[in-house]
PDB file of N, CA and C in Angstrom:
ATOM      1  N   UNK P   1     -28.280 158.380 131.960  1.00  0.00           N
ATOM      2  CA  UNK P   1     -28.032 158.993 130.657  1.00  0.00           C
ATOM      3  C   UNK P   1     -28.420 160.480 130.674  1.00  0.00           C
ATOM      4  N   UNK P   2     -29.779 160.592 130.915  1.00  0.00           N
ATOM      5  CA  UNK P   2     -30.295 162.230 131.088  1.00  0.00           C
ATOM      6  C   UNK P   2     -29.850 163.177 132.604  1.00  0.00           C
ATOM      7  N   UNK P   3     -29.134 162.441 132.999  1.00  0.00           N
ATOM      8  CA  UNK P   3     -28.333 163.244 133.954  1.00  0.00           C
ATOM      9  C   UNK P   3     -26.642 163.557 133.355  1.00  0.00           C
ATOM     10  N   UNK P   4     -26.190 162.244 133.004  1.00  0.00           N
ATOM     11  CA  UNK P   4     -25.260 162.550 132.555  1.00  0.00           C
ATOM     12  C   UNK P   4     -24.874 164.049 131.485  1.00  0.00           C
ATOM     13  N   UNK P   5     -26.484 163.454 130.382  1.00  0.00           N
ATOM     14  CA  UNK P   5     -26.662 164.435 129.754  1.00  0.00           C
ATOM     15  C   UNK P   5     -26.383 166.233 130.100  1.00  0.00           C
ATOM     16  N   UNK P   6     -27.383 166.362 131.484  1.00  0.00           N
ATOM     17  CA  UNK P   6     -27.254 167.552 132.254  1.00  0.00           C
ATOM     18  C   UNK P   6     -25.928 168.142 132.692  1.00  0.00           C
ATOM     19  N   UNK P   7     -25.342 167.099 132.702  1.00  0.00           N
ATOM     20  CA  UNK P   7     -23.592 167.731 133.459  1.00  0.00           C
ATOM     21  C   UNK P   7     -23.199 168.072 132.531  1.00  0.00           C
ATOM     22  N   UNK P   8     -23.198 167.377 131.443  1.00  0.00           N
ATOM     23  CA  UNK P   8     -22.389 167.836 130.132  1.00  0.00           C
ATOM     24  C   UNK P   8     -22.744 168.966 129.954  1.00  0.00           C
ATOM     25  N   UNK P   9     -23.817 169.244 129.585  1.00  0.00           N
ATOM     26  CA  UNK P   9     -24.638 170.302 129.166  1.00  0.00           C
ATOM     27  C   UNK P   9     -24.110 171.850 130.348  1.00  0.00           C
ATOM     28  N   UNK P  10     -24.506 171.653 131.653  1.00  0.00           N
ATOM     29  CA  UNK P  10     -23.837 172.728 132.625  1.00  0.00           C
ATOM     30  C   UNK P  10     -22.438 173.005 132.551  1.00  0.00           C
ATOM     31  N   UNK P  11     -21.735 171.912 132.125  1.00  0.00           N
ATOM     32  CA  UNK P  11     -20.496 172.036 131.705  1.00  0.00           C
ATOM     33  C   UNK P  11     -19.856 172.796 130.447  1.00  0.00           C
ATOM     34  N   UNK P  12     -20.477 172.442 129.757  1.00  0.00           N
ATOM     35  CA  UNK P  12     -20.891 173.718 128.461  1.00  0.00           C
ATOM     36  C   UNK P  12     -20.931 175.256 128.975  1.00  0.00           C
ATOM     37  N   UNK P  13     -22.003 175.231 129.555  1.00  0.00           N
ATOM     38  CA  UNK P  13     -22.053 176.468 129.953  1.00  0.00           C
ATOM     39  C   UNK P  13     -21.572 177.526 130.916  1.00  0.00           C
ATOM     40  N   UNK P  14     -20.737 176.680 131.151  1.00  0.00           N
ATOM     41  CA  UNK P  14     -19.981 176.959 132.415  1.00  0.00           C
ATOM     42  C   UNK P  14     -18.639 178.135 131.724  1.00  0.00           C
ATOM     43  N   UNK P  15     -18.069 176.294 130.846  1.00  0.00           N
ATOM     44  CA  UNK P  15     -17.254 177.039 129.586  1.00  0.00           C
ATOM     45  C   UNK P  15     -17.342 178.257 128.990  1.00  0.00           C
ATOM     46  N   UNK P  16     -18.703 178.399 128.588  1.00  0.00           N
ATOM     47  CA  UNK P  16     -19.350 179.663 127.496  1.00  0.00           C
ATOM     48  C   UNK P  16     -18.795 181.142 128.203  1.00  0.00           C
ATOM     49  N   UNK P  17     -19.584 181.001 129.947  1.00  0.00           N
ATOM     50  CA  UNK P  17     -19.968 182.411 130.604  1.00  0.00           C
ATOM     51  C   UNK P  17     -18.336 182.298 131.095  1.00  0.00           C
ATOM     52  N   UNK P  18     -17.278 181.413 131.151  1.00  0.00           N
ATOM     53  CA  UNK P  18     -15.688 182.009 131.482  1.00  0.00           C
ATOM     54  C   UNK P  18     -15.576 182.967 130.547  1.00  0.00           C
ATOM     55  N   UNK P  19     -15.705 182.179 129.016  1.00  0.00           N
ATOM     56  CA  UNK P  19     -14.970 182.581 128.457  1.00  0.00           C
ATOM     57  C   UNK P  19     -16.115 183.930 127.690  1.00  0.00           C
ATOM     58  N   UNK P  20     -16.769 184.423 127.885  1.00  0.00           N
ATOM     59  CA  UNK P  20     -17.949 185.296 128.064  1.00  0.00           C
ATOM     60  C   UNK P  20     -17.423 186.256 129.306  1.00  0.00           C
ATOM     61  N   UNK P  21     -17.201 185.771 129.859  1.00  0.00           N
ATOM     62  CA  UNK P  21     -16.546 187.049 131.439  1.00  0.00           C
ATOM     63  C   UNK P  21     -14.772 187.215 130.478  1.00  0.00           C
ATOM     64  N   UNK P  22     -14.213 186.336 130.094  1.00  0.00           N
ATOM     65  CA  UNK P  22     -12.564 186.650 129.542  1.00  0.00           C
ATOM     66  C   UNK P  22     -12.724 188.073 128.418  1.00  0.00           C
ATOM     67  N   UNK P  23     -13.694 187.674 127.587  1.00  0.00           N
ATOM     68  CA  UNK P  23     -14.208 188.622 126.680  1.00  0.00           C
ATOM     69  C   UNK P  23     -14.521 189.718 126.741  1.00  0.00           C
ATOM     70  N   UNK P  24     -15.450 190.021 127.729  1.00  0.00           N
ATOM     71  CA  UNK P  24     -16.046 191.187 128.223  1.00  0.00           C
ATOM     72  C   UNK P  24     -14.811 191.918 129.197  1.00  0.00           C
ATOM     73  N   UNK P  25     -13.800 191.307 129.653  1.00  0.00           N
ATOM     74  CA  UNK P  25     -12.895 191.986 130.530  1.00  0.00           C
ATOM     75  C   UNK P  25     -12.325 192.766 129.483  1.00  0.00           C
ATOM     76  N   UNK P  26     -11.490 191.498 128.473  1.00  0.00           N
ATOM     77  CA  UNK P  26     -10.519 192.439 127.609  1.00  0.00           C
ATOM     78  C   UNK P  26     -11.415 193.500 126.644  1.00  0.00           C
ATOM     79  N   UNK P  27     -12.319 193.069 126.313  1.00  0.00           N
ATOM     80  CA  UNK P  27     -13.599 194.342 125.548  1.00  0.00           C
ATOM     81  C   UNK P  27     -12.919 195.904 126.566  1.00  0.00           C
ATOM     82  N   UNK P  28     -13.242 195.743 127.589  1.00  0.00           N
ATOM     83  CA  UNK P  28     -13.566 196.600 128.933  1.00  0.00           C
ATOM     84  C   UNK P  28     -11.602 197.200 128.853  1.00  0.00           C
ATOM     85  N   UNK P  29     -10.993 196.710 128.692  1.00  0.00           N
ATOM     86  CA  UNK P  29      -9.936 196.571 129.145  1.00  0.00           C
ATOM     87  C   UNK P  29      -9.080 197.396 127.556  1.00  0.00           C
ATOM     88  N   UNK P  30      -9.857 197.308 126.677  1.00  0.00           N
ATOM     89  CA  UNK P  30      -9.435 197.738 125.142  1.00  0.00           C
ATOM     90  C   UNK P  30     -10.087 199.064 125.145  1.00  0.00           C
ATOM     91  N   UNK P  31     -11.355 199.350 125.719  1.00  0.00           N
ATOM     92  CA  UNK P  31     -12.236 200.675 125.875  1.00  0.00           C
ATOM     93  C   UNK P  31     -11.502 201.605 126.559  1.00  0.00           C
ATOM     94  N   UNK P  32     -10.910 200.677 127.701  1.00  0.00           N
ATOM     95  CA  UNK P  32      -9.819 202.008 128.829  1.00  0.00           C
ATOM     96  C   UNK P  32      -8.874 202.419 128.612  1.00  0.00           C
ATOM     97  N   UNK P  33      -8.352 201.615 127.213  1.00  0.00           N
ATOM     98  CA  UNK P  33      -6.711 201.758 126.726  1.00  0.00           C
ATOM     99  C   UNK P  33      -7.136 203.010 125.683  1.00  0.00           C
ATOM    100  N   UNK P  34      -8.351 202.621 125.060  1.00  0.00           N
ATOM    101  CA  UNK P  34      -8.292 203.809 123.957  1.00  0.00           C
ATOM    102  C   UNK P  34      -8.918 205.033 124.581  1.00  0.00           C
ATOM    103  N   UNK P  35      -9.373 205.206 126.093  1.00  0.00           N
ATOM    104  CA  UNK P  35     -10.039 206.066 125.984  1.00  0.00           C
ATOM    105  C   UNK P  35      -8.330 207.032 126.565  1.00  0.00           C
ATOM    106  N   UNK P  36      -7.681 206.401 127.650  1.00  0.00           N
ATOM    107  CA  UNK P  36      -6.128 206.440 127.576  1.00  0.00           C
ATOM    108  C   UNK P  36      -5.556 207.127 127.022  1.00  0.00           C
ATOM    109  N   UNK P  37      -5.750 206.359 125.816  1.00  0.00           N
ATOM    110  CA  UNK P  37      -4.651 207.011 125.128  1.00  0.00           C
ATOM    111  C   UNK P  37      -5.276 208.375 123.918  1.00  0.00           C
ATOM    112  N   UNK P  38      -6.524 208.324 123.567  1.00  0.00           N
ATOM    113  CA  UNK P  38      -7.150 209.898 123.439  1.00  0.00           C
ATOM    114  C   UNK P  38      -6.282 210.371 124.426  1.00  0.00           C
ATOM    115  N   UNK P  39      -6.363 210.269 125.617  1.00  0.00           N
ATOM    116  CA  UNK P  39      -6.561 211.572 126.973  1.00  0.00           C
ATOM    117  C   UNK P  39      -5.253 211.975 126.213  1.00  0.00           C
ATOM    118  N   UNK P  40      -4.086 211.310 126.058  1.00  0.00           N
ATOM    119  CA  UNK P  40      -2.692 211.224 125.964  1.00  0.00           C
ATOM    120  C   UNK P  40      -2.569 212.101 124.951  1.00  0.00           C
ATOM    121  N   UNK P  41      -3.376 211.787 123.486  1.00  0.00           N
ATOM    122  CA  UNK P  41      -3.335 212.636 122.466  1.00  0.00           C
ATOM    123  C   UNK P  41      -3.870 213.964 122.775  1.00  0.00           C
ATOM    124  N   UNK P  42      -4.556 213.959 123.395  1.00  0.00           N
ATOM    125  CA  UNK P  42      -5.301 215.695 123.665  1.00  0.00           C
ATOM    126  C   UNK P  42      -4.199 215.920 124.318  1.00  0.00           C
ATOM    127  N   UNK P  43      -3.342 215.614 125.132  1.00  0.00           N
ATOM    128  CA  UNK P  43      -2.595 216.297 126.278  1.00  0.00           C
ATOM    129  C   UNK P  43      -1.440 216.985 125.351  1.00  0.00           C
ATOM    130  N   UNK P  44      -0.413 215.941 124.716  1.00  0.00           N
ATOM    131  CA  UNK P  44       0.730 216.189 123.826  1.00  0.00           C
ATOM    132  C   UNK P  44      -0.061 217.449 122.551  1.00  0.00           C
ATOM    133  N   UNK P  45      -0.952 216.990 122.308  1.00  0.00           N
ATOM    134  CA  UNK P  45      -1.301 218.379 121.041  1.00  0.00           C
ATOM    135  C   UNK P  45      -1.601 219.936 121.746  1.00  0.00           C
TER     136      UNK P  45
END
């Protein structure tokens, strides 16, 4: 039971830090687009 318990549980967390790394990419990935597209606006003005 209290092992079973444990898998479940690592399994959880396993879940969490994917989707915790998916997050933090597109975070990362939304920061580079806007910093992007500033550059883009300074350039055209």
């Amino acid at each position: 039971m209290s092992t079973e318990n444990n898998a479940q549980q690592s399994n959880e967390q396993l879940k969490a830090q994917k989707l915790f790394a998916q997050w933090r990419k597109d975070e990362t990935l939304y920061k580079e687009d806007e910093k992007n597209s500033e550059n883009q606006t300074k350039k055209d003005h």
